[in-house]
Coordinates of C-alpha atoms in Angstrom, one line a residue:
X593 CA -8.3 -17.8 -24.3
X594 CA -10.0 -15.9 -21.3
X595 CA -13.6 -16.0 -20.8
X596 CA -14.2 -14.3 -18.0
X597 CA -16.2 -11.2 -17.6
X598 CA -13.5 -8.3 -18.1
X599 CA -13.2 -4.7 -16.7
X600 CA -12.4 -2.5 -19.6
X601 CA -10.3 -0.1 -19.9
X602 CA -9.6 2.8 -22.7
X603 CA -6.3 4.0 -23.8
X604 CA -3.9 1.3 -24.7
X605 CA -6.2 -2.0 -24.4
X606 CA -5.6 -3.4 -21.1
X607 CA -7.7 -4.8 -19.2
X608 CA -8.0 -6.6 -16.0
X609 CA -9.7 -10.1 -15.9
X610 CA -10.6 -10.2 -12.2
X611 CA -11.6 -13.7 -12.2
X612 CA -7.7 -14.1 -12.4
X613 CA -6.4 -11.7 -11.5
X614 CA -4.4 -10.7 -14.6
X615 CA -4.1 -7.8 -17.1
X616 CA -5.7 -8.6 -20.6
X617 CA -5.2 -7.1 -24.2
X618 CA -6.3 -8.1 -27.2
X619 CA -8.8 -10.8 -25.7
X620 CA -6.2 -12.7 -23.8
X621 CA -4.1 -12.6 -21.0
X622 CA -1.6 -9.6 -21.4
X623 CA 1.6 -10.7 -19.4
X624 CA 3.7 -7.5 -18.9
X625 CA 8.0 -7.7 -18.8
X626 CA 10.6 -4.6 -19.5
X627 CA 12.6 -1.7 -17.4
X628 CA 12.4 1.2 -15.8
X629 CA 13.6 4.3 -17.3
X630 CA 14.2 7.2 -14.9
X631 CA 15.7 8.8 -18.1
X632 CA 13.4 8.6 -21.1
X633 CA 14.9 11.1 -22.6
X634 CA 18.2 9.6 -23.5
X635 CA 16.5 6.7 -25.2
X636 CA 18.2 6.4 -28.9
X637 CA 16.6 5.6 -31.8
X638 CA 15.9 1.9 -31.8
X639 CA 16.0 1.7 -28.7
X640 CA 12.6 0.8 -28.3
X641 CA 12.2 -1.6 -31.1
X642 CA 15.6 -3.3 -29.6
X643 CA 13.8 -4.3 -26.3
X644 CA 10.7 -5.3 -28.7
X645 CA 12.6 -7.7 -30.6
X646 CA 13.9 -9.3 -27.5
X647 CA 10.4 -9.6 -26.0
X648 CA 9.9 -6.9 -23.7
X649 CA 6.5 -4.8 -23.9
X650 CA 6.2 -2.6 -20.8
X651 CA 8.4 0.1 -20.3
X652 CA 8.1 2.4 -16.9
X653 CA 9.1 5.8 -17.4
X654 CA 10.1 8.6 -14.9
X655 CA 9.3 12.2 -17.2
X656 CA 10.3 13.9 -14.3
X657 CA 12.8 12.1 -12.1
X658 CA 13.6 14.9 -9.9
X659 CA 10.3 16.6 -9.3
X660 CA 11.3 19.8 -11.0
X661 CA 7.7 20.1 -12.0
X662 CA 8.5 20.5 -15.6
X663 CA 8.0 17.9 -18.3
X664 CA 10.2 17.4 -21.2
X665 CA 8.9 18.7 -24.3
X666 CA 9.5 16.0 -26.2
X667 CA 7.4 13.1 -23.7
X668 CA 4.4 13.0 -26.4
X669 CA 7.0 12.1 -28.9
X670 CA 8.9 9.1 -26.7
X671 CA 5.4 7.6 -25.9
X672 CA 4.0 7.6 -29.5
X673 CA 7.5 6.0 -30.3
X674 CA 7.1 3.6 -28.0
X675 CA 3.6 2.8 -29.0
X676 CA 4.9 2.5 -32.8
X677 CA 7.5 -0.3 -31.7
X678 CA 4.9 -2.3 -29.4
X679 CA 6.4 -1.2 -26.3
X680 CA 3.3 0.3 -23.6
X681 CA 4.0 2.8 -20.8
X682 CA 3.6 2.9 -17.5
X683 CA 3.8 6.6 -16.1
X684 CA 5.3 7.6 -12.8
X685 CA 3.6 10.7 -12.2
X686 CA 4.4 11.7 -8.6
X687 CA 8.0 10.3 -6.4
X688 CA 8.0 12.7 -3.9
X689 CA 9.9 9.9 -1.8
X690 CA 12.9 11.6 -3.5
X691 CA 12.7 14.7 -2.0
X692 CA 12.7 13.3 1.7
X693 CA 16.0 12.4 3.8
X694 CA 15.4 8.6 4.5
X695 CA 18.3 7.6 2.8
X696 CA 20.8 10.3 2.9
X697 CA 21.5 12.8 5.8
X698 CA 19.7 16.0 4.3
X699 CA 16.5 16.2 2.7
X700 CA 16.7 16.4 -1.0
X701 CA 13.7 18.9 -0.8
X702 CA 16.2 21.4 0.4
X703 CA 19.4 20.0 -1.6
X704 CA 18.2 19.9 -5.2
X705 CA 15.5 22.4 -6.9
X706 CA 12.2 21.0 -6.8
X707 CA 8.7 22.0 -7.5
X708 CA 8.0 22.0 -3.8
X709 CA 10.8 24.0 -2.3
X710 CA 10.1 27.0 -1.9
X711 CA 6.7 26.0 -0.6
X712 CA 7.5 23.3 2.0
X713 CA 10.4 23.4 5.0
X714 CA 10.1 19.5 5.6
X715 CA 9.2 16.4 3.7
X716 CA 6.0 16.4 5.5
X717 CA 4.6 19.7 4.0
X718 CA 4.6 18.3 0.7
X719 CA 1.4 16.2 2.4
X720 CA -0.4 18.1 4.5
X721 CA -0.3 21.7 3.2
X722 CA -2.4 23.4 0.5
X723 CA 0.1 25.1 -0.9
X724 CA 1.7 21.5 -2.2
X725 CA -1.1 19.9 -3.3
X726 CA -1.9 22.8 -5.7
X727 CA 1.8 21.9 -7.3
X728 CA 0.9 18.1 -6.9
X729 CA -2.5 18.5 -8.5
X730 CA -0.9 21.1 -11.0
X731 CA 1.9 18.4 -12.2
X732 CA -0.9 15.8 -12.4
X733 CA -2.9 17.9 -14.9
X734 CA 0.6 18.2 -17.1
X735 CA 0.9 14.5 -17.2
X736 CA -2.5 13.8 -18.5
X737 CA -2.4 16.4 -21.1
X738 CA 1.4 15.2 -22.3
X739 CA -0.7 11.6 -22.2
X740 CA -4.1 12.8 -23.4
X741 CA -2.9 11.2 -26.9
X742 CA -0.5 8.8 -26.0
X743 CA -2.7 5.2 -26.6
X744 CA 0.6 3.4 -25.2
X745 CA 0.2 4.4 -21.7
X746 CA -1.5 1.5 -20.2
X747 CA -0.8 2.4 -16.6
X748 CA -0.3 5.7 -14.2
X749 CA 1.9 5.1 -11.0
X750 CA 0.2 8.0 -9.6
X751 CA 2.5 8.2 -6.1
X752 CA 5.4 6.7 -5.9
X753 CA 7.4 5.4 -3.0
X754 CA 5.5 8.3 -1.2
X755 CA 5.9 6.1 1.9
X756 CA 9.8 7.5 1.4
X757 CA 8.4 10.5 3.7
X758 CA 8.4 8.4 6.6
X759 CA 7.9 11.1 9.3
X760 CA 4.8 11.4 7.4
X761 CA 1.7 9.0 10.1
X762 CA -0.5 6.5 7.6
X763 CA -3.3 8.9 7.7
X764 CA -1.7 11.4 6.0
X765 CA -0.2 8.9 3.9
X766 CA -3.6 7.0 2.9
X767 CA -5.2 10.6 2.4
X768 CA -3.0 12.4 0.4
X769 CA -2.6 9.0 -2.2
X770 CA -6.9 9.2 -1.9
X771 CA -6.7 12.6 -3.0
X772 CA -4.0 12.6 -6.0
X773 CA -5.9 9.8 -7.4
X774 CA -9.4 11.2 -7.4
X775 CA -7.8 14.2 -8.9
X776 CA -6.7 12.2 -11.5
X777 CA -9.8 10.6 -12.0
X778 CA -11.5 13.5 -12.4
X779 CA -9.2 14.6 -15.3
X780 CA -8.9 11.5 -16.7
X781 CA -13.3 11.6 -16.9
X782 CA -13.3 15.0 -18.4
X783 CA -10.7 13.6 -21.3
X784 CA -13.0 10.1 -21.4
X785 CA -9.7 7.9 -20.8
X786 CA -9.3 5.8 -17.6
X787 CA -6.1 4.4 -17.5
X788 CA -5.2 1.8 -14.6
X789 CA -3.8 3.3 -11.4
X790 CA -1.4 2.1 -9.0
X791 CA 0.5 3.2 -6.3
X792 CA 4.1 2.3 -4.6
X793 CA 5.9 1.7 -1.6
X794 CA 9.6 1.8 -0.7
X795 CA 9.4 -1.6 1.2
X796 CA 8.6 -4.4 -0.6
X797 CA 5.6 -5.3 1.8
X798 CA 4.3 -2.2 2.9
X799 CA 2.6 -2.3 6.4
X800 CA -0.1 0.7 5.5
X801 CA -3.8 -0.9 4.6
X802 CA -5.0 1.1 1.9
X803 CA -1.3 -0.2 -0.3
X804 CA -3.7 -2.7 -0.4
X805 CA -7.1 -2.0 -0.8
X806 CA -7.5 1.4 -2.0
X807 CA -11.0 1.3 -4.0
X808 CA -9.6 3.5 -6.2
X809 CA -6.4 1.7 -7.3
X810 CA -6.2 -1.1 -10.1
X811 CA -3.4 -3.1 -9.1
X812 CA -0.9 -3.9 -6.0
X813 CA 2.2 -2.5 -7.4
X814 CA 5.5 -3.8 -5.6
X815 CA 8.5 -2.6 -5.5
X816 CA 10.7 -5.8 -4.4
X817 CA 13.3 -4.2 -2.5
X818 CA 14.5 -6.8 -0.4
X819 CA 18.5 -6.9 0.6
X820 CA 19.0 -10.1 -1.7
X821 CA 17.5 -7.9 -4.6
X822 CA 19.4 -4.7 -3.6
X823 CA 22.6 -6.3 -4.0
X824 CA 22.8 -10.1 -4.6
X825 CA 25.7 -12.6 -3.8
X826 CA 24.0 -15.4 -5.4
X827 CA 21.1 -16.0 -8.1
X828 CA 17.8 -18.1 -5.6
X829 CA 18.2 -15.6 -2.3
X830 CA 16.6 -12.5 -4.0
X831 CA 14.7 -15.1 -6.0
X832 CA 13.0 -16.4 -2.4
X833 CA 12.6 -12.7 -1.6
X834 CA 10.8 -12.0 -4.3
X835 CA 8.3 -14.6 -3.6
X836 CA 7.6 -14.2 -0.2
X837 CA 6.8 -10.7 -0.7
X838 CA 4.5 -11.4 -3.7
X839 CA 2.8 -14.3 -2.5
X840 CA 2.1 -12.3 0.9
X841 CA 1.1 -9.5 -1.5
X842 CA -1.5 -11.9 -3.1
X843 CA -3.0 -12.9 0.2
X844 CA -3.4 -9.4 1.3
X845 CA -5.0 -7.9 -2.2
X846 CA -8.5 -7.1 -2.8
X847 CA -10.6 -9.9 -5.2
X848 CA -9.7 -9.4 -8.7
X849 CA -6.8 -6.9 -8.4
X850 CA -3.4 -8.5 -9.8
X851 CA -0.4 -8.5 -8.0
X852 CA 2.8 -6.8 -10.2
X853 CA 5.9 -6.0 -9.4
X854 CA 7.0 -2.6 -11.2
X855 CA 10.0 -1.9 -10.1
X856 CA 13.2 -4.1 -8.7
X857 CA 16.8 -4.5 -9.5
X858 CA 20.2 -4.9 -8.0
X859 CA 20.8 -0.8 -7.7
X860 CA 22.9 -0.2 -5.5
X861 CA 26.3 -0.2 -7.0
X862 CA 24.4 2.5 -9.3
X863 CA 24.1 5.3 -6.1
X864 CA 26.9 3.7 -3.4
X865 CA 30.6 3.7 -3.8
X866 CA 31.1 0.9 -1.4
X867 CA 28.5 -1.1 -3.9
X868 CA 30.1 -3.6 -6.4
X869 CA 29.2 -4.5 -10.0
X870 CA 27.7 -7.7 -10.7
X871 CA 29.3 -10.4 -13.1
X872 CA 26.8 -10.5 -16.1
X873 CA 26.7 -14.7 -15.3
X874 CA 25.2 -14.0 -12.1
X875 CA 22.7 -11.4 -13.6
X876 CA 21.4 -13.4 -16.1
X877 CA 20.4 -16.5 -13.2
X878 CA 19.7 -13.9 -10.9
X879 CA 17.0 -12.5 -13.2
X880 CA 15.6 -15.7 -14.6
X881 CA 14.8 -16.6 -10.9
X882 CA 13.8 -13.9 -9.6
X883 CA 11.1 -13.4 -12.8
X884 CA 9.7 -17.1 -12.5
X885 CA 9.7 -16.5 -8.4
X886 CA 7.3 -13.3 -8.7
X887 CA 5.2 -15.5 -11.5
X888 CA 4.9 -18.6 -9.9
X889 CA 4.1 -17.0 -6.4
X890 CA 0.8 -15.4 -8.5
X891 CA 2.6 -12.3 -9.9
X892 CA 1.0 -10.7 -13.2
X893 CA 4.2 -10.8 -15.0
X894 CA 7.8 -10.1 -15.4
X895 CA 9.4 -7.5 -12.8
X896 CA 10.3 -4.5 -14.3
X897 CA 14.1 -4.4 -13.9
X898 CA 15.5 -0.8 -13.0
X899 CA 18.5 -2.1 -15.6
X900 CA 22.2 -2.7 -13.7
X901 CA 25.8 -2.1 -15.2
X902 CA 27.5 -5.6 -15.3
X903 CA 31.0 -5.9 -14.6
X904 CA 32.4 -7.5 -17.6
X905 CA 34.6 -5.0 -19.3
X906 CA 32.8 -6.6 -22.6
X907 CA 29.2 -6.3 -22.1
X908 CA 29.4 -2.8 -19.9
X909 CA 27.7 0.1 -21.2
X910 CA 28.9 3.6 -21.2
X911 CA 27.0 5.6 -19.5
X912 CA 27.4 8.9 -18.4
X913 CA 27.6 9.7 -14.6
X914 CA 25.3 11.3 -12.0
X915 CA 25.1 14.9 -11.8
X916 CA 26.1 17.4 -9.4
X917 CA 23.5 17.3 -6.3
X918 CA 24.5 20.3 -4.6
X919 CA 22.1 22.5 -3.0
X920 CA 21.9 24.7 -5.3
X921 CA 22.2 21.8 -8.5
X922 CA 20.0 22.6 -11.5
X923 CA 19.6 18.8 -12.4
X924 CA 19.9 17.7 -15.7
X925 CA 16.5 16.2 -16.6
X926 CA 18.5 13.0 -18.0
X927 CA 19.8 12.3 -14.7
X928 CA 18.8 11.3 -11.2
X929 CA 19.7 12.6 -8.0
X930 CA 22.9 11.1 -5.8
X931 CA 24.1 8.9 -8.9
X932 CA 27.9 7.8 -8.6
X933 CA 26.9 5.6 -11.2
X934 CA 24.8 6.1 -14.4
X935 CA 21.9 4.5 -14.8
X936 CA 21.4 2.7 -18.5
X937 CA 18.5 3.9 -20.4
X938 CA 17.7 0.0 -21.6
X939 CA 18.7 -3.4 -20.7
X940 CA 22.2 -5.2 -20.6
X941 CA 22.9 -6.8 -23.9
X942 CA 24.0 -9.9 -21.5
X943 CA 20.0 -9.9 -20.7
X944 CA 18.8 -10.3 -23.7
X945 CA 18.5 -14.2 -23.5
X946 CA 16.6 -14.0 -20.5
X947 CA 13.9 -11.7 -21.7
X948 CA 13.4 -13.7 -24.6
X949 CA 13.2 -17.3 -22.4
X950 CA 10.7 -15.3 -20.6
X951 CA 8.1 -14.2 -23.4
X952 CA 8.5 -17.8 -25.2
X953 CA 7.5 -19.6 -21.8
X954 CA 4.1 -17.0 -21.8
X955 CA 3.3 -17.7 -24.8
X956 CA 2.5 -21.2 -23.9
X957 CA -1.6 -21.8 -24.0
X958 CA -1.2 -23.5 -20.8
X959 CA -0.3 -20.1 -19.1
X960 CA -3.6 -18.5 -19.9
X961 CA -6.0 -20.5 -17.5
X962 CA -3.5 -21.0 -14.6
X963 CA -5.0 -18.7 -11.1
X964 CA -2.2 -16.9 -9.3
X965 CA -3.5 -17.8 -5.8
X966 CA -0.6 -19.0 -3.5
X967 CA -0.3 -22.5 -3.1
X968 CA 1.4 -24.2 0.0
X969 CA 3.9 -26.8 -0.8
X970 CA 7.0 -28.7 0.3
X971 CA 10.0 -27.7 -0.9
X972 CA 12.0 -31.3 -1.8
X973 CA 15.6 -30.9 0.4
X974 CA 17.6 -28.8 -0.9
X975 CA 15.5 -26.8 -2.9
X976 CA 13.5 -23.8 -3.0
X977 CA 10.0 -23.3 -4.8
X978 CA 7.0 -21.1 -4.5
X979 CA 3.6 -22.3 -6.5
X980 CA 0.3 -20.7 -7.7
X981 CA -3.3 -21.8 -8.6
X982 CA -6.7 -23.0 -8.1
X983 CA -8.8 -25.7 -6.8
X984 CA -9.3 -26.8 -10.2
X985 CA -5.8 -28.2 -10.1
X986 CA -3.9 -25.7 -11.9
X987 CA -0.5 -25.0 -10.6
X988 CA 2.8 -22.8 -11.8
X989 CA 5.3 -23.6 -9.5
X990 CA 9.0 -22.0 -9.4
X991 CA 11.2 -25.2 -8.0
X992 CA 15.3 -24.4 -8.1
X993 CA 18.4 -26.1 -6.5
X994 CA 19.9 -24.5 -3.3
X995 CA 23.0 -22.8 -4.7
X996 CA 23.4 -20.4 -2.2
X997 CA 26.6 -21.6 -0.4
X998 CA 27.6 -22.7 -3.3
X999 CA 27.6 -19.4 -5.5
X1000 CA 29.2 -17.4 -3.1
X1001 CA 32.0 -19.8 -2.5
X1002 CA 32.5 -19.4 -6.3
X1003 CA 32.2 -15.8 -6.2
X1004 CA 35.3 -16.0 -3.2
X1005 CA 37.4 -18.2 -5.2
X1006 CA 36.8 -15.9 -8.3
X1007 CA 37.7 -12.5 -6.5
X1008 CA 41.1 -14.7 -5.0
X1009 CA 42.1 -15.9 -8.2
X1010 CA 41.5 -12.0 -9.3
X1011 CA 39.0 -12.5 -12.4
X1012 CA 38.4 -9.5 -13.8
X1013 CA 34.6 -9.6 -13.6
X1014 CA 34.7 -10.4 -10.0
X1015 CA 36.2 -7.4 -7.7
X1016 CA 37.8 -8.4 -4.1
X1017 CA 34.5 -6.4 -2.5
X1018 CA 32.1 -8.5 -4.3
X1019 CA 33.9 -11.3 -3.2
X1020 CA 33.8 -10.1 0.4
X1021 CA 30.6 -10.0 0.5
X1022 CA 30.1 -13.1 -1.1
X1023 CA 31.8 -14.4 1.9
X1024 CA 30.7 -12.8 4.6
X1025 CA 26.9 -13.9 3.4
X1026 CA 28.6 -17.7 3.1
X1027 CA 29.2 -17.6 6.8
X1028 CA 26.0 -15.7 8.4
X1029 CA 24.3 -18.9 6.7
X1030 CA 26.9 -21.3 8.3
X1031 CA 26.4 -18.7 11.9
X1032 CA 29.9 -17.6 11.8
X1033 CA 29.7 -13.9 11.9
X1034 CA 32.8 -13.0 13.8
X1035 CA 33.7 -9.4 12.5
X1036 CA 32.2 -6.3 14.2
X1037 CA 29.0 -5.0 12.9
X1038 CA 30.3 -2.0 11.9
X1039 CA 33.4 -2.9 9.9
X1040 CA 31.2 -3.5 6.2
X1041 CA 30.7 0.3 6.9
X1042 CA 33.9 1.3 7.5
X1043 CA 34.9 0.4 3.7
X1044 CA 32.1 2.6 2.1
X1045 CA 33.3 5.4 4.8
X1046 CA 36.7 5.2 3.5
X1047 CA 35.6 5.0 -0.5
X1048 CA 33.4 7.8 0.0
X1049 CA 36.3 9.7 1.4
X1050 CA 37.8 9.1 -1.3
X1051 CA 41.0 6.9 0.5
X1052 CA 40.8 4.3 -2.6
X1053 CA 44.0 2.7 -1.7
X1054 CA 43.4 2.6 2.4
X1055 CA 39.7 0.7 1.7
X1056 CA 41.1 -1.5 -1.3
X1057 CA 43.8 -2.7 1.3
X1058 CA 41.3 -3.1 4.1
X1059 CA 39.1 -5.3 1.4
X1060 CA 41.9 -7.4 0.6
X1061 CA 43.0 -8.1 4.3
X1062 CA 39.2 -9.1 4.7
X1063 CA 38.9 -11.2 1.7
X1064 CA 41.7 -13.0 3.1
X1065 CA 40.3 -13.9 6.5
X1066 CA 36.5 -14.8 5.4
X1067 CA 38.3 -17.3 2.9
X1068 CA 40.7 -18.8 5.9
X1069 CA 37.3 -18.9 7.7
X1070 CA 35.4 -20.8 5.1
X1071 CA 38.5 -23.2 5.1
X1072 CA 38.7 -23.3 8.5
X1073 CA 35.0 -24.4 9.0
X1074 CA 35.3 -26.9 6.1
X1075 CA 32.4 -25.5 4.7
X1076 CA 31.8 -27.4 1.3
X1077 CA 29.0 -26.5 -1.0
X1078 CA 28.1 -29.2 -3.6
X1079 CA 26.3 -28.2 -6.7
X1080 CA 23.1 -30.5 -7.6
X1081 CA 20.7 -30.2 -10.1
X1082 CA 17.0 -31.0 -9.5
X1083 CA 17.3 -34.3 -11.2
X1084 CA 15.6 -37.0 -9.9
X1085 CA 14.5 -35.0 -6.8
X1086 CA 10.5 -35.5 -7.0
X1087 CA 8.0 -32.8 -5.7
X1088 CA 4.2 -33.9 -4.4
X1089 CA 1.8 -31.2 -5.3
X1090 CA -1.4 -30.7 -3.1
X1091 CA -3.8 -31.9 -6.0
X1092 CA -6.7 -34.2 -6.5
X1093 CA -5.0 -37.7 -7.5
X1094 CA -5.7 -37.8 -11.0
X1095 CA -4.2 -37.9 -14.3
X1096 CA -2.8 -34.5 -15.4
X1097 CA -1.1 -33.1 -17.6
X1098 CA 2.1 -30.9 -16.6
X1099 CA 5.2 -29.5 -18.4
X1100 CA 8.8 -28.3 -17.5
X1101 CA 10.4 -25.2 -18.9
X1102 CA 14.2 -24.4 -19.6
X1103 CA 14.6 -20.8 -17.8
X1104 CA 17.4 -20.0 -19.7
X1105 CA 15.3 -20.6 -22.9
X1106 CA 11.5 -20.7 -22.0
X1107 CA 11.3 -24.1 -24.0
X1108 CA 9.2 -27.6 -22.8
X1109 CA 11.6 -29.7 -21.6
X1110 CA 9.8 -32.3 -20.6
X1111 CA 6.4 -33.1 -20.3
X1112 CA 3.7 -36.1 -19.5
X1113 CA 0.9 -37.1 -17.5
X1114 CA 1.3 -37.3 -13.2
X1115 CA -1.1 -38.0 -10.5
X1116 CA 0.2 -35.6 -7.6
X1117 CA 3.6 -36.0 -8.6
X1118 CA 6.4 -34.8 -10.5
X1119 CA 10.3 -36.2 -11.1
X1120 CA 12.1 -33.6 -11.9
X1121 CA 14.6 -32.3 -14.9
X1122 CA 18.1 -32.6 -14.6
X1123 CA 18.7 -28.4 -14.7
X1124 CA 19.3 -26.2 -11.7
X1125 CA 15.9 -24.4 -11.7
X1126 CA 13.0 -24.8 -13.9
X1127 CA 9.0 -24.0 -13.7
X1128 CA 6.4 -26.4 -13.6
X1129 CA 2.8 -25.8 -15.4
X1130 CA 0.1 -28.8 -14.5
X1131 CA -3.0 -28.5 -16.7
X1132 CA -6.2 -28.6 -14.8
X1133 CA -8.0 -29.9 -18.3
X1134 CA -5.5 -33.2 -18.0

C-alpha cells in the first residue's frame, strides 16, 4: 500500500504520489494501460466493457480530431459510459500539430476546415495572434463544460504535439502551452475540479525545457515515436527505443512528476501507402516489450497504444477508410485527416493476451513500493535490459534476448516463401534493417522512396515488381554475407544488479502471461529463466 504523502486530486480519483512518482486511486498505486481513440464516436456498445474485461482502464480520446472547433453532442454520454465500465479518460483538448505542414507538403490549416482558418495564413498564427487564442481559449471552455460532469476524466492533454508547428521558436512554444493551461486552470477553479494536465510533443524526447518542467503540468507525457515504434521489423528494437527515451525522460523530470507515455504505436501503415501491415505474432512480442521497457525504465504504466490493423486476414478488423482531405473537405468527425487506412476504434483481438499479462503482473504487491528512478546496469551478451529503483534496493528490470537479426531474417524467409501475413514490402524492410546492423547498405538512399512514390501514384504493379526484385537481392545479400542469426533464450545467462550484497527477495514474470515464474532469494545476482524476455522485481523488504 502507499504511504506517502499524496497530492489530491478531484474528478476521477487520481492522484499523484510524488514520493514515487506514480498516479494513485483508491489508496494505491493506479497503474494506467489502454488506447487512443482519435474516433470516440464510433465506439459500439460494449466496446468499453470489452477492453475492461481484458484489463485496460485508460482510454485517450480525441473529441475533436480535426480541430473543427465543434464537439460531438454526444461526448458527455461516451465519457459517463466509459466511467460506468471502469474505463477513465484522458482528454486531448488542443492538437493543433495537425493543422501545420511538417509531415505533408501543404498545411492542413489551409487544406481541411478548421476552427482557425479563416483567422490564421500560417501555422504560426495559430500561436502568436489574438485572434487564435480566443478560438483556442473558446474550444477549451467547450471541453470543460462537455467534462464538467464526466468523474471518468482523470487527465487533460491540454496541447498536443503543438511542437508539430515547428516554424514556431520555443518561446512561443513555451508561452502559448503557459497560457492554454492557466486558462484552463482558471475554468477548472471556477467549476472546483482540477484534473491533471499534461502536454505532448511530436518527438519522443523533446529538446524544449519547459516539456519538462512546466510548474503547471502534472506529468511528462511522451509520445514514443521513435522509427522502431513507427514501423517495427522486429519485437526488442522499438522496445530499446522506448526505454532510452523514458529513462532520459525520468532524468530530465521535475521531483515527484511521473513519467507516462500516452500515446505510441506502429501507425504508419494506417496514413502511408508504401507502409506494410504487421503480422499479429510480431505485434503481440512487439507490445509486450515495448510495455515492460517503458515500466522497467521508471514509466507510470502501460503506453497507450494508438491500435494498428494486423495483417492476418483472420484477426483484421474492418474498418472504414480515411476521408476525403481536399481543401475544401468537410471531415467526417469519425475520421482523421490523410488516412489511407482506418484507424480501429479499440484494440486488436490478437492483443487481448497481452493486455491481460500486463494488468496480472501489476497487480503483484511487489509492484507498489518499487521507485522508477533509472538504474545503470550491464546488459549480459546478447541481451538488452533497462532497470528502475531506489537505493533501498528495489529494482524492476526489463532483461530480453537479442532477436533482432534473427526476427527479421524470419520475416525475409516468410515474405519469400509468400505467407500470407507477411507481404514482400514488409519483408524488404525486414531485410534491408538486417544488413544496416551487419553495415552492408549497398542500395541508394533514395530507392525505399521510390516504392511509396510509385504506390502513391497509384503504379501498383510497377512498385510490386520493383519490391520483389529487391526482396530478391537483400535475401542474396544476407546469403552472401553468411549472416546467421541464432535464437537463444535468457536461460542460464546471469545478470549482477548494482545492489547492497544481501539476501533479497526477487521474482520473474512470463510477459506473455504476467505470471511468477520463478522466484527465490539472491545476493546481487540473478540466473535467469529459460524464455526470450521476462521482467525482474527484487524486493527491497528481502
Amino acid at each position: 500500500m502507499v504511504t506517502s504523502d499524496l497530492e489530491r486530486r478531484d474528478g476521477s480519483g487520481v492522484s499523484i504520489d510524488s514520493n514515487g512518482p506514480y498516479f494513485v486511486a483508491d489508496g494505491e498505486r493506479w497503474f494506467p494501460s489502454g488506447w487512443c481513440c482519435a474516433t470516440p464516436m464510433a465506439l459500439g456498445p460494449g466496446e468499453f466493457e470489452r477492453m475492461a474485461a481484458w484489463g485496460c482502464n485508460t482510454v485517450r480520446i480525441w473529441p475533436d480530431p480535426n480541430e473543427s472547433g465543434r464537439l460531438p453532442d454526444e461526448l458527455p454520454r461516451i465519457l459517463a459510459a466509459a466511467g460506468e465500465a471502469g474505463i477513465r479518460t484522458a482528454v486531448t483538448m488542443l492538437n493543433l500539430g495537425e493543422l501545420s505542414d511538417l509531415f505533408i507538403p501543404t498545411p492542413n490549416l489551409k487544406r481541411t476546415n478548421n476552427a482557425y482558418r479563416q483567422s490564421c495564413e500560417t501555422p504560426t498564427d495559430i500561436l502568436t495572434t489574438e485572434a487564435a487564442a480566443e478560438i483556442s481559449r473558446q474550444r477549451v471552455d467547450g471541453f470543460v463544460e462537455a467534462c464538467q460532469d464526466a468523474d471518468s476524466v482523470w487527465a487533460c492533454v491540454v496541447n498536443s504535439q503543438t511542437d508539430g508547428i515547428y516554424q514556431a521558436p520555443f518561446p512561443v512554444l513555451e508561452s502559448f502551452q503557459r497560457a492554454a493551461t492557466s486558462w484552463l486552470d482558471q475554468r477548472e477553479r471556477g467549476d472546483g475540479k482540477r484534473r491533471l494536465k499534461a502536454v505532448t510533443s511530436f518527438d519522443p524526447l523533446p529538446i524544449w525545457s519547459s516539456f519538462y518542467d512546466c510548474p503547471s503540468h502534472d506529468i511528462v507525457a511522451l509520445h514514443c515515436y521513435s522509427p522502431a515504434v513507427y514501423s517495427p521489423v522486429d519485437s526488442v528494437q522499438g522496445a530499446w527505443e522506448v526505454a532510452v527515451a523514458t529513462a532520459e525522460a525520468c532524468r530530465r523530470r521535475p521531483p515527484g512528476r511521473p513519467v507516462y507515455c500516452m500515446e505510441y504505436g506502429p501507425i504508419l501503415h494506417l496514413f502511408l501507402r508504401d507502409q506494410p501491415l504487421l503480422p499479429s505474432s510480431l505485434l503481440r512480442r512487439w507490445r509486450r516489450n515495448t510495455t515492460a521497457a517503458h515500466l522497467c525504465a521508471g514509466g507510470a504504466g502501460s503506453p497507450l497504444l494508438v491500435p494498428p490493423v494486423p495483417s492476418d486476414p483472420d484477426v483484421r478488423p474492418e474498418v472504414d477508410t480515411g476521408a476525403d482531405t481536399g481543401a475544401d473537405a468537410e471531415l467526417d468527425p469519425m475520421r482523421m485527416t490523410d488516412q489511407v487506412r482506418g484507424v480501429p476504434a479499440t484494440l486488436p483481438a490478437a492483443l487481448e493476451p497481452e493486455e491481460r499479462a500486463f494488468r496480472r503482473l501489476v497487480r503483484d504487491p511487489l509492484l507498489q513500493t518499487i521507485d522508477p528512478r533509472p538504474v545503470r546496469i550491464r546488459a549480459p551478451q546478447g541481451t538488452m535490459c533497462v532497470a528502475a529503483g531506489a537505493d533501498d534496493g528495489s529494482v524492476l528490470l526489463w532483461v530480453a534476448s537479442d532477436l533482432r537479426l534473427a526476427e527479421r531474417m524470419d520475416l525475409v524467409r516468410r515474405a519469400l516463401d509468400s505467407d500470407p501475413d507477411v507481404s514482400p514490402l514488409l519483408g524488404y524492410d525486414a531485410g534491408r534493417a538486417a544488413l544496416e546492423a551487419v553495415g552492408a547498405c549497398v542500395w541508394n538512399p533514395g530507392s525505399r522512396a521510390l516504392i511509396g512514390k510509385l504506390l502513391d501514384s497509384r503504379l501498383d504493379d510497377v512498385a510490386q515488381e520493383r519490391v520483389r526484385g529487391e526482396l530478391d537481392k537483400v535475401w542474396r545479400l544476407l546469403n552472401g554475407l553468411d549472416v546467421s542469426a541464432p535464437a537463444r533464450n535468457l536461460g542460464g545467462l546471469r545478470i549482477d544488479l548494482p545492489i547492497e550484497r544481501r539476501s533479497r527477495g526477487f521474482r520473474c514474470y512470463d510477459l506473455s502471461s504476467g505470471e511468477v515464474i520463478e522466484a527465490g532469494q539472491m545476493r546481487g545476482e540473478i540466473e535467469l529463466p529459460e524464455v526470450f524476455e521476462t521482467v525482474v522485481a527484487v524486493d527491497p523488504a528481502g
